[in-house]
Coordinates of N, CA and C in Angstrom, one line a residue:
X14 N 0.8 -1.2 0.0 CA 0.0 0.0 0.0 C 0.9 1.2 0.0
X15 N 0.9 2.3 -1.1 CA 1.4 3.4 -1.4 C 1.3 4.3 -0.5
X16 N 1.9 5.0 0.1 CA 1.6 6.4 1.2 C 1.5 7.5 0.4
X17 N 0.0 8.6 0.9 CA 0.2 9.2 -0.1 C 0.6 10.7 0.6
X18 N 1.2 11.3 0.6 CA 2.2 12.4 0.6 C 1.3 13.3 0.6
X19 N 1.0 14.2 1.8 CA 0.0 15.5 1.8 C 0.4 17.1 0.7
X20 N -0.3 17.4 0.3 CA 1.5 18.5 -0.2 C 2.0 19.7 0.3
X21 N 1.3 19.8 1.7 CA 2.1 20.2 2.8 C 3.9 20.0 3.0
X22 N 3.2 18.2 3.2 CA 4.3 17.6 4.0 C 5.4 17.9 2.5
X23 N 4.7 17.7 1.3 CA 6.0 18.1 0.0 C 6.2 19.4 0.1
X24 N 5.7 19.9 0.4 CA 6.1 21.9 0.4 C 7.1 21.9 1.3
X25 N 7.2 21.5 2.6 CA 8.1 21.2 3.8 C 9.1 20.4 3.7
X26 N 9.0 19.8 2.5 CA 10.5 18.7 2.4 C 11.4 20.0 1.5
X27 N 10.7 20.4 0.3 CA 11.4 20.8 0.1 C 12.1 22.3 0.1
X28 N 11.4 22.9 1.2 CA 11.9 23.7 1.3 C 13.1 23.4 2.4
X29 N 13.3 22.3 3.3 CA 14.3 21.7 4.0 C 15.2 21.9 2.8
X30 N 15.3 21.1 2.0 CA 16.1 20.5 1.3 C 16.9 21.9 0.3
X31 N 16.0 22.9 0.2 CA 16.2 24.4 -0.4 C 17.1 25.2 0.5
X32 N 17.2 24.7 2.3 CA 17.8 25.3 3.3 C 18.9 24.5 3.2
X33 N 19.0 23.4 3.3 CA 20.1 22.5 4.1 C 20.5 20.9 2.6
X34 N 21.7 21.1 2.1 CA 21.9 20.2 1.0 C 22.1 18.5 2.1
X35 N 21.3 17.8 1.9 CA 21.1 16.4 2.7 C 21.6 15.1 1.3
X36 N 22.2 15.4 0.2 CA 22.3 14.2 -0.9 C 23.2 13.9 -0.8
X37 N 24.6 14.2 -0.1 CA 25.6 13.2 0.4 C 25.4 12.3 1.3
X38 N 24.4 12.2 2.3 CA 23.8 11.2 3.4 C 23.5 9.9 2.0
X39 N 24.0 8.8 2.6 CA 23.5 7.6 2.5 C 22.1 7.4 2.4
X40 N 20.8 6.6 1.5 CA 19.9 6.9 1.4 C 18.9 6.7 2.8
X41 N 19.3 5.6 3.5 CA 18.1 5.8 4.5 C 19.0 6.6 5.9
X42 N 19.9 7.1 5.9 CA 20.6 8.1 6.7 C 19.7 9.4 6.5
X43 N 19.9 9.6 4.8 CA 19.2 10.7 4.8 C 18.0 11.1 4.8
X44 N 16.9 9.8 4.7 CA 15.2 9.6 5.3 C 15.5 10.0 6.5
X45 N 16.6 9.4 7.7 CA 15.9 9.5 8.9 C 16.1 11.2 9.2
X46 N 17.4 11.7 8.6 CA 17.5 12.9 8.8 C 17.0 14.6 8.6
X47 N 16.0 14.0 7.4 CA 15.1 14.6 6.8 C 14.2 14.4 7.7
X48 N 13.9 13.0 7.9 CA 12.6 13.1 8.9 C 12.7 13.8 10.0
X49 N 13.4 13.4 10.8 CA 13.7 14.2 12.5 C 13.7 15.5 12.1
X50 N 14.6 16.3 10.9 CA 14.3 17.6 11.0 C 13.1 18.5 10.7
X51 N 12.5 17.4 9.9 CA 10.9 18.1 9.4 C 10.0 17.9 10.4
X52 N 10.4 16.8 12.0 CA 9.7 16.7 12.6 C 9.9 18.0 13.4
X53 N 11.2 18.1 14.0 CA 11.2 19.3 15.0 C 11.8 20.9 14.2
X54 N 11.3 21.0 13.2 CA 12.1 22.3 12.0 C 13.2 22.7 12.4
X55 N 14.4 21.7 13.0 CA 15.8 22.0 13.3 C 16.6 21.4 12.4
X56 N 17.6 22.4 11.7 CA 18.2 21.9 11.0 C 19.7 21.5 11.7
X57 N 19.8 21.8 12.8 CA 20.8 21.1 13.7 C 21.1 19.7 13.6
X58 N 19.8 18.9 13.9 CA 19.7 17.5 14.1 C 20.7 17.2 12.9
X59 N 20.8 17.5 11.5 CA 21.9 16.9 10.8 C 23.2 16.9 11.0
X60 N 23.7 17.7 11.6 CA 25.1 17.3 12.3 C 25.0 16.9 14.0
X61 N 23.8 16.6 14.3 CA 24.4 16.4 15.6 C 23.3 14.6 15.7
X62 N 23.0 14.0 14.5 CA 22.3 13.1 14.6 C 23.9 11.6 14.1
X63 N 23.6 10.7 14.7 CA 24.4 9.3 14.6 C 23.9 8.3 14.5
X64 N 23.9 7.7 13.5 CA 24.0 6.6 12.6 C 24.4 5.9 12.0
X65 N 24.5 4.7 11.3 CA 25.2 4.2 10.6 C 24.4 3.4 9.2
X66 N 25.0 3.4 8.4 CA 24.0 3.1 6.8 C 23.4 1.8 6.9
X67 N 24.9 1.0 7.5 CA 24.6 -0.4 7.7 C 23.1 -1.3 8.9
X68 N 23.3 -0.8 9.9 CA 22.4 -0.3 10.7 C 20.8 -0.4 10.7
X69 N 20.9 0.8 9.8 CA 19.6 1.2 9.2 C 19.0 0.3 8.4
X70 N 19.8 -0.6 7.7 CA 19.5 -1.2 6.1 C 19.2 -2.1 7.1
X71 N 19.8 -2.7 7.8 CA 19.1 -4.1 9.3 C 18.1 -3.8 10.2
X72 N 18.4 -3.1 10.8 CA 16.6 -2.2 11.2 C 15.5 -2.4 10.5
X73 N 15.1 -1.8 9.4 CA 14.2 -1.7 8.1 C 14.2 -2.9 7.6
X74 N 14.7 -3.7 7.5 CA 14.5 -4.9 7.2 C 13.6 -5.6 8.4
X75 N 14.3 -5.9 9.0 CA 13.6 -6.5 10.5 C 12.2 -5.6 10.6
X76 N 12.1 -4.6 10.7 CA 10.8 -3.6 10.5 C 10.0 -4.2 10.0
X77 N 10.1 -4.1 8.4 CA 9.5 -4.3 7.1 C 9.1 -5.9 7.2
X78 N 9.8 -7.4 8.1 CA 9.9 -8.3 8.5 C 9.0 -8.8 9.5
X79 N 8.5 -7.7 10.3 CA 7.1 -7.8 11.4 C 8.2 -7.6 12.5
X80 N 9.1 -7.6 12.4 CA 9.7 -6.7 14.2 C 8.7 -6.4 15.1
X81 N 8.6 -6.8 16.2 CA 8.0 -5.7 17.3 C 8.7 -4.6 17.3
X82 N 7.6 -3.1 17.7 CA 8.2 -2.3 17.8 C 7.7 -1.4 18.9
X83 N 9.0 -1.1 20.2 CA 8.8 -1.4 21.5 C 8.8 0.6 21.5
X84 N 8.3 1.1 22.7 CA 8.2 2.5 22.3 C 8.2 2.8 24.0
X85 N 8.8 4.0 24.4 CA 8.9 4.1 26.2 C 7.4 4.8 26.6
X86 N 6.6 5.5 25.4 CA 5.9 6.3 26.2 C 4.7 6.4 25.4
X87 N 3.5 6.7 25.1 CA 2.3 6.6 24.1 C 2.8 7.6 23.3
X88 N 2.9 8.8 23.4 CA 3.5 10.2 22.9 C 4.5 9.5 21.6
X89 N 5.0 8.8 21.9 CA 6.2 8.2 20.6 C 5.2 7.2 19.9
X90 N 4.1 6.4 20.6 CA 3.8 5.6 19.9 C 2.2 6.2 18.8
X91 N 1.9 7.4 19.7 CA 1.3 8.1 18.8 C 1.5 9.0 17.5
X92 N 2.9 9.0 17.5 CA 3.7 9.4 16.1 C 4.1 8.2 15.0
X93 N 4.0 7.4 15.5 CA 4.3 6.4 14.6 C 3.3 5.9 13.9
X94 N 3.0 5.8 12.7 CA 2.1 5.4 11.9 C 2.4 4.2 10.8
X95 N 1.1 3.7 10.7 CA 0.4 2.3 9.8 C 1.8 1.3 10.3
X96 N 1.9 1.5 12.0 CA 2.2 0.4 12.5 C 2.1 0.3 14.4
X97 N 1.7 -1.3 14.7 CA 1.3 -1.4 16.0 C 2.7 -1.1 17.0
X98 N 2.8 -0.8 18.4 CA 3.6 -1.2 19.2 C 3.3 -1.7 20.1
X99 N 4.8 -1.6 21.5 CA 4.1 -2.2 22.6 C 4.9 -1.4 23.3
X100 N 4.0 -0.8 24.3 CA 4.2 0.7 25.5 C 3.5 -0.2 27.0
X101 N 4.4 -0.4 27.5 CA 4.1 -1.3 28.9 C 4.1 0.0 30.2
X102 N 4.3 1.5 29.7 CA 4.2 2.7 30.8 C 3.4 2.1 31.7
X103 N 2.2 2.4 30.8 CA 0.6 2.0 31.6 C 0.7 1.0 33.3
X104 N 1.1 0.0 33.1 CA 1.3 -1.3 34.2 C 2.5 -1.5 35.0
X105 N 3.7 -0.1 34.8 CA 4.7 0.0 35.3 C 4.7 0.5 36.8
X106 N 5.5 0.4 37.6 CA 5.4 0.7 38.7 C 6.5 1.3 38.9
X107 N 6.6 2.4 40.0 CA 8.1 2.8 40.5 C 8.3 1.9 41.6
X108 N 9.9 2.1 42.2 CA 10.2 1.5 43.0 C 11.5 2.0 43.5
X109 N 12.4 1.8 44.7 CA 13.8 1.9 45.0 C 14.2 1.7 43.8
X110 N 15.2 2.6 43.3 CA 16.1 2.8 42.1 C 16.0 2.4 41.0
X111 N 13.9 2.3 40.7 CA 13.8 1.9 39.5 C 12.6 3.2 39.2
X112 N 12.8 3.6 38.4 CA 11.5 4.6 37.6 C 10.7 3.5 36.9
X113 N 9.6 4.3 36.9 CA 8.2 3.5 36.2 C 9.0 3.2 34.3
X114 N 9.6 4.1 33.9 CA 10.3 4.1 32.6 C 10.9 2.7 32.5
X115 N 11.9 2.8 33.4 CA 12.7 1.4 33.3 C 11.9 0.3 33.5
X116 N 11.1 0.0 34.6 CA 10.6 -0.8 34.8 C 9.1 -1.5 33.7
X117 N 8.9 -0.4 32.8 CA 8.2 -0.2 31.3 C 8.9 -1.1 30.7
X118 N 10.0 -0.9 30.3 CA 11.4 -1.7 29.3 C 11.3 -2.8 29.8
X119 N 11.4 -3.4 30.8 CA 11.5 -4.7 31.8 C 10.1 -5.3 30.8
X120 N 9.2 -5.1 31.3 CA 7.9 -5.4 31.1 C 8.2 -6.1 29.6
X121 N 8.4 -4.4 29.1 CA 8.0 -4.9 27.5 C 9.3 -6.2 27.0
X122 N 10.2 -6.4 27.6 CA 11.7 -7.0 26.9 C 11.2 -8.4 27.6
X123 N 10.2 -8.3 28.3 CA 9.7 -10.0 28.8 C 8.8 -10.4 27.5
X124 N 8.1 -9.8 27.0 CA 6.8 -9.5 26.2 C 7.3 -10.0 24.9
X125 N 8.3 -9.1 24.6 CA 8.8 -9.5 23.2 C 10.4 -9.9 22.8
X126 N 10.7 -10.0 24.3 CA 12.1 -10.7 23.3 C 13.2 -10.1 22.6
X127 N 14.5 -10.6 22.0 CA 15.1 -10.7 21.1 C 14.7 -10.1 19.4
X128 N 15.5 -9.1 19.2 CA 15.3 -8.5 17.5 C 14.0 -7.5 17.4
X129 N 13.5 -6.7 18.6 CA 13.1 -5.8 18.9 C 13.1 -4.7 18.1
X130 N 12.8 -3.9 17.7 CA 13.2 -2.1 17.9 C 13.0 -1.6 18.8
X131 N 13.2 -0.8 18.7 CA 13.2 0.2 20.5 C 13.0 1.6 20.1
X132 N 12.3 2.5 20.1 CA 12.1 3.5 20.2 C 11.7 4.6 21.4
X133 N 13.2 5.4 21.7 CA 12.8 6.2 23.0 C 12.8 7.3 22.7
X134 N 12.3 8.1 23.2 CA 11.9 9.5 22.9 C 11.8 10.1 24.3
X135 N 11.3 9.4 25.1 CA 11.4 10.4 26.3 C 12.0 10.2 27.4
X136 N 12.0 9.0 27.7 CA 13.1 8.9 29.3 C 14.5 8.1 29.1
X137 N 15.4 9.2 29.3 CA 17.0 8.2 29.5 C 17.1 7.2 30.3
X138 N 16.3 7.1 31.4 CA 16.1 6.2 32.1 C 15.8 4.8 31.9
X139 N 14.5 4.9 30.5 CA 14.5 3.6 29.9 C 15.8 2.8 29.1
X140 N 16.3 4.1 28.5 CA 17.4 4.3 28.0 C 18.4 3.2 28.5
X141 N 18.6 3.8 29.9 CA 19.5 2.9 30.5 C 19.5 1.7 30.7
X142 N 18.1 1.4 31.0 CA 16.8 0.2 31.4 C 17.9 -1.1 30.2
X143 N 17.4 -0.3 28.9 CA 17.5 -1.2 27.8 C 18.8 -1.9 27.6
X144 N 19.7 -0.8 28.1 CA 21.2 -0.5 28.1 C 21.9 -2.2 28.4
X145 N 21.1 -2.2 30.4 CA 21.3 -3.1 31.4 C 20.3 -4.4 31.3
X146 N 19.4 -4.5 30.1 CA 19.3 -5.6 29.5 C 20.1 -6.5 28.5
X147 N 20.2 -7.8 28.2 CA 20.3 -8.4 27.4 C 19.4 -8.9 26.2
X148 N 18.9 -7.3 25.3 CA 17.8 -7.3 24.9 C 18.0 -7.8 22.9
X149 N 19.7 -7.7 22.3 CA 19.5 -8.7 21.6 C 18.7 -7.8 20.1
X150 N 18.6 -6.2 20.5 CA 17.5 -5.2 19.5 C 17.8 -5.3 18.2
X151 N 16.8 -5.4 17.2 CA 17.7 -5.5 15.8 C 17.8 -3.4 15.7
X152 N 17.1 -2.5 16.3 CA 17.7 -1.5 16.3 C 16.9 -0.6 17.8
X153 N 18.1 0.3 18.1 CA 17.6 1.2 18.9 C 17.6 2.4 18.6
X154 N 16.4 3.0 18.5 CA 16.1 4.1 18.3 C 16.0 5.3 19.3
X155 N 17.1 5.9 20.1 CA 18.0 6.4 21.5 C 17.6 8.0 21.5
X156 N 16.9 8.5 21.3 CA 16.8 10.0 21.1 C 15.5 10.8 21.9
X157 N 15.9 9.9 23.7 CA 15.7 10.8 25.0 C 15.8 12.3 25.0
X158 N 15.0 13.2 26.0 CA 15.3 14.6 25.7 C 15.1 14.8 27.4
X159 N 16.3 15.9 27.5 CA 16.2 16.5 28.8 C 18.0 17.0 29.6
X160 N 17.6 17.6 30.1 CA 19.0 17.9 31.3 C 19.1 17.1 31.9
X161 N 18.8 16.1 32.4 CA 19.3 15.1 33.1 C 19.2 13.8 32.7
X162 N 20.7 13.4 32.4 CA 20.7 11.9 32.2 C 20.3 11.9 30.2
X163 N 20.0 12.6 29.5 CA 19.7 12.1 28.4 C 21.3 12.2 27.5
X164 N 22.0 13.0 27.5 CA 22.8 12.9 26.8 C 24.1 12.2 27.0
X165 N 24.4 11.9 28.1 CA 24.7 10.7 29.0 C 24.1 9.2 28.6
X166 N 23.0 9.5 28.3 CA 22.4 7.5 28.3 C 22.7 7.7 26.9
X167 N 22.5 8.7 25.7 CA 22.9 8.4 24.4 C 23.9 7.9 24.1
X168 N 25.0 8.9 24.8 CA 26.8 8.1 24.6 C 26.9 7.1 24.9
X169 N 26.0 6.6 26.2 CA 26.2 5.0 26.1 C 25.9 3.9 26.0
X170 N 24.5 4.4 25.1 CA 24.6 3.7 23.3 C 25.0 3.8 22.8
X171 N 25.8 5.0 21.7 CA 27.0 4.6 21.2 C 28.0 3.8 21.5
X172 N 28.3 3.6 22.8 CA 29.5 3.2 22.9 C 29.0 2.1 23.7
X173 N 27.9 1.5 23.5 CA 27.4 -0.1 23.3 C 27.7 -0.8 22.8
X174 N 28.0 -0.3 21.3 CA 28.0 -1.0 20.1 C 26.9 -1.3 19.8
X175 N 25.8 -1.5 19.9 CA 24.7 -1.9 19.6 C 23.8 -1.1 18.0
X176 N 23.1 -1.7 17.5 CA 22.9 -1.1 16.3 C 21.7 0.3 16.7
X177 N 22.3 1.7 16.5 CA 21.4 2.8 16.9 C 21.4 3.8 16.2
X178 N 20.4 4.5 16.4 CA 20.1 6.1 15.8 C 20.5 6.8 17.4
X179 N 21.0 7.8 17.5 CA 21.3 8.8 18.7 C 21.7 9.7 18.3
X180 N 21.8 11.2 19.1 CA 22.4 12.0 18.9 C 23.2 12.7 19.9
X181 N 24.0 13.5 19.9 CA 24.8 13.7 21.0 C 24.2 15.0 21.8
X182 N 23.3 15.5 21.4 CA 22.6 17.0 22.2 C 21.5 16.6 23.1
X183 N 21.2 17.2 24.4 CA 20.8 17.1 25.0 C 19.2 17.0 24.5
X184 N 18.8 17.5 23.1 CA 17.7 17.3 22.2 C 17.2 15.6 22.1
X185 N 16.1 15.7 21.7 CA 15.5 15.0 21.5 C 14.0 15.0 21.8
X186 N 12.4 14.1 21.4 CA 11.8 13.8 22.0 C 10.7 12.9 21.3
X187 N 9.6 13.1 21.9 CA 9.2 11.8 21.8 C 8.6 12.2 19.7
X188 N 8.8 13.4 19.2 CA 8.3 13.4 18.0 C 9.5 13.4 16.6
X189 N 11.0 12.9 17.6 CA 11.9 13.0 16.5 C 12.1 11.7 16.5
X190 N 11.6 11.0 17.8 CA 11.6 9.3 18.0 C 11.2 8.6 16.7
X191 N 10.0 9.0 16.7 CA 8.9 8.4 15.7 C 9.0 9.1 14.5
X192 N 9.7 9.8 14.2 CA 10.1 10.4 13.0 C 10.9 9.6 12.1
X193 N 12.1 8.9 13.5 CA 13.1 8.2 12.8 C 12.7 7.0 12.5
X194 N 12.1 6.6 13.4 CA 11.0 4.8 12.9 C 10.1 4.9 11.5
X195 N 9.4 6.2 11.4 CA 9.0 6.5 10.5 C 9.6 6.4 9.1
X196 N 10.7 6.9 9.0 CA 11.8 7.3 7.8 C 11.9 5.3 7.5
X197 N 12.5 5.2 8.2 CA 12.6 3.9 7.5 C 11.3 2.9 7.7
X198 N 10.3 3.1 7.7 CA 8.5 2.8 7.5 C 8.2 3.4 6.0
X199 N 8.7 4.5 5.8 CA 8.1 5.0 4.5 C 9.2 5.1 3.7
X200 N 10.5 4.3 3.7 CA 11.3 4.5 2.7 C 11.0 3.7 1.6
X201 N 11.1 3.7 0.1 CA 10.5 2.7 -0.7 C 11.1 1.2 -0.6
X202 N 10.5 0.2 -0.8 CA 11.3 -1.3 -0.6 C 11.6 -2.0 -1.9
X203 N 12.2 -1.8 -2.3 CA 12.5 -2.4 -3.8 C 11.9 -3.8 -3.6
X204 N 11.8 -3.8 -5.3 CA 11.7 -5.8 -5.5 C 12.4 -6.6 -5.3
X205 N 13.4 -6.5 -5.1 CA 14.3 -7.6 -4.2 C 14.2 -8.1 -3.0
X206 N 13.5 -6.5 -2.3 CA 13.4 -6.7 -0.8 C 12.3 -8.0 -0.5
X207 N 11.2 -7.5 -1.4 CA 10.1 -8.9 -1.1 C 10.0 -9.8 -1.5
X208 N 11.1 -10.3 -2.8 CA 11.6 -11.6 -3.6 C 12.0 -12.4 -2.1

C-alpha cells in the first residue's frame, strides 16, 4: 500500500532540502534525517544526529519483516504510523532505584524478546533500562530529551555497540523518535526486498 504524501508535507521537504543540502547522506541516513528535521524544523539535528548506513538497512529490514516495535511512552507511539507497538508505561510501577520508565522496558523486553526495535523519545532512564538488559535489539532508536541523564544515556549507546540512531545534544523527543522509525517505515522497498 502506497503512502500518499500530503502536499504540505512536499512543500516542507522541500523547502528543508532548499535550506540545508542532505544528498551526500546515504539513502536511508538521509530519510531518517530529513525526517527528525521536518519533525522538529531543526536543522541542527543533521550534524548532531548518529547513525550508521549499515544499521539502518538491518533495522528496516527486520521492521518491514514484522519486528515488534517497542516505544517508552504513548507520545512516541502516537507518532508512529500504519504500524502497531508495545508501550508497557501503563502497568509500570516505581520502586527503590527503579522509575516506572525502566521498569516499562522490563515489562516490554519480557513480552517480546530478542530482535526488537526500541524506540525512545522520552526517558534516558529507559534508555539505561534497555542499556542493562540483554535485549539482543535489531535497532535502537536512542533520542531521549532532557537535562538530566539524556545525553549521558545516548553516549552510552553509542558506545554499546549496539545497532542505533542517537544524537549527542541534550535534544530530543518523543516526535523525533517516531520520525526516525517512521523514515525507515516509508522508505520505498524495492523488488528484491520482497523476492
Amino acid at each position: 500500500m502506497n503512502r500518499i504524501v500530503h502536499p504540505i508535507e512536499q512543500e516542507s521537504f522541500r523547502r528543508l532540502r532548499a535550506r540545508l543540502d542532505t544528498s551526500h547522506f546515504p539513502p536511508l541516513t538521509r530519510a531518517v534525517v530529513e525526517r527528525v528535521i521536518h519533525s522538529a524544523a531543526d536543522l541542527e539535528y543533521a550534524s548532531d544526529l548518529v547513525m550508521d548506513e549499515g544499521d539502518l538497512e538491518r533495522g528496516r529490514a527486520a521492521l518491514h519483516a514484522g519486528a515488534p516495535v517497542v516505544v517508552d511512552v504513548e507520545m512516541v507511539a502516537a507518532g508512529i504510523t500504519r504500524r502497531e507497538t508495545v508501550c508497557r508505561l501503563g502497568e509500570a510501577v516505581s520502586g527503590p532505584g527503579l522509575t516506572r520508565s525502566a521498569h516499562a522496558v522490563r515489562l516490554a523486553h519480557e513480552q517480546v524478546g530478542p530482535g526488537a526495535l526500541w524506540v525512545i523519545g522520552c526517558a534516558p532512564t529507559a534508555l539505561e533500562e534497555l542499556l542493562a538488559l540483554d535485549a539482543s535489539p535489531a535497532l535502537v532508536i536512542g533520542l531521549p530529551v532532557g537535562f538530566v541523564g539524556a545525553a549521558e544515556s545516548k553516549a552510552a549507546l553509542r558506545e554499546s555497540g549496539l545497532p542505533a540512531v542517537s544524537n549527542v545534544s541534550e535534544k530530543g523527543g518523543s516526535a523525533v523518535a517516531a520520525a526516525a522509525l517512521n523514515a525507515l517505515l516509508y522508505h520505498p522497498v524495492s523488488a528484491e526486498e520482497t523476492s
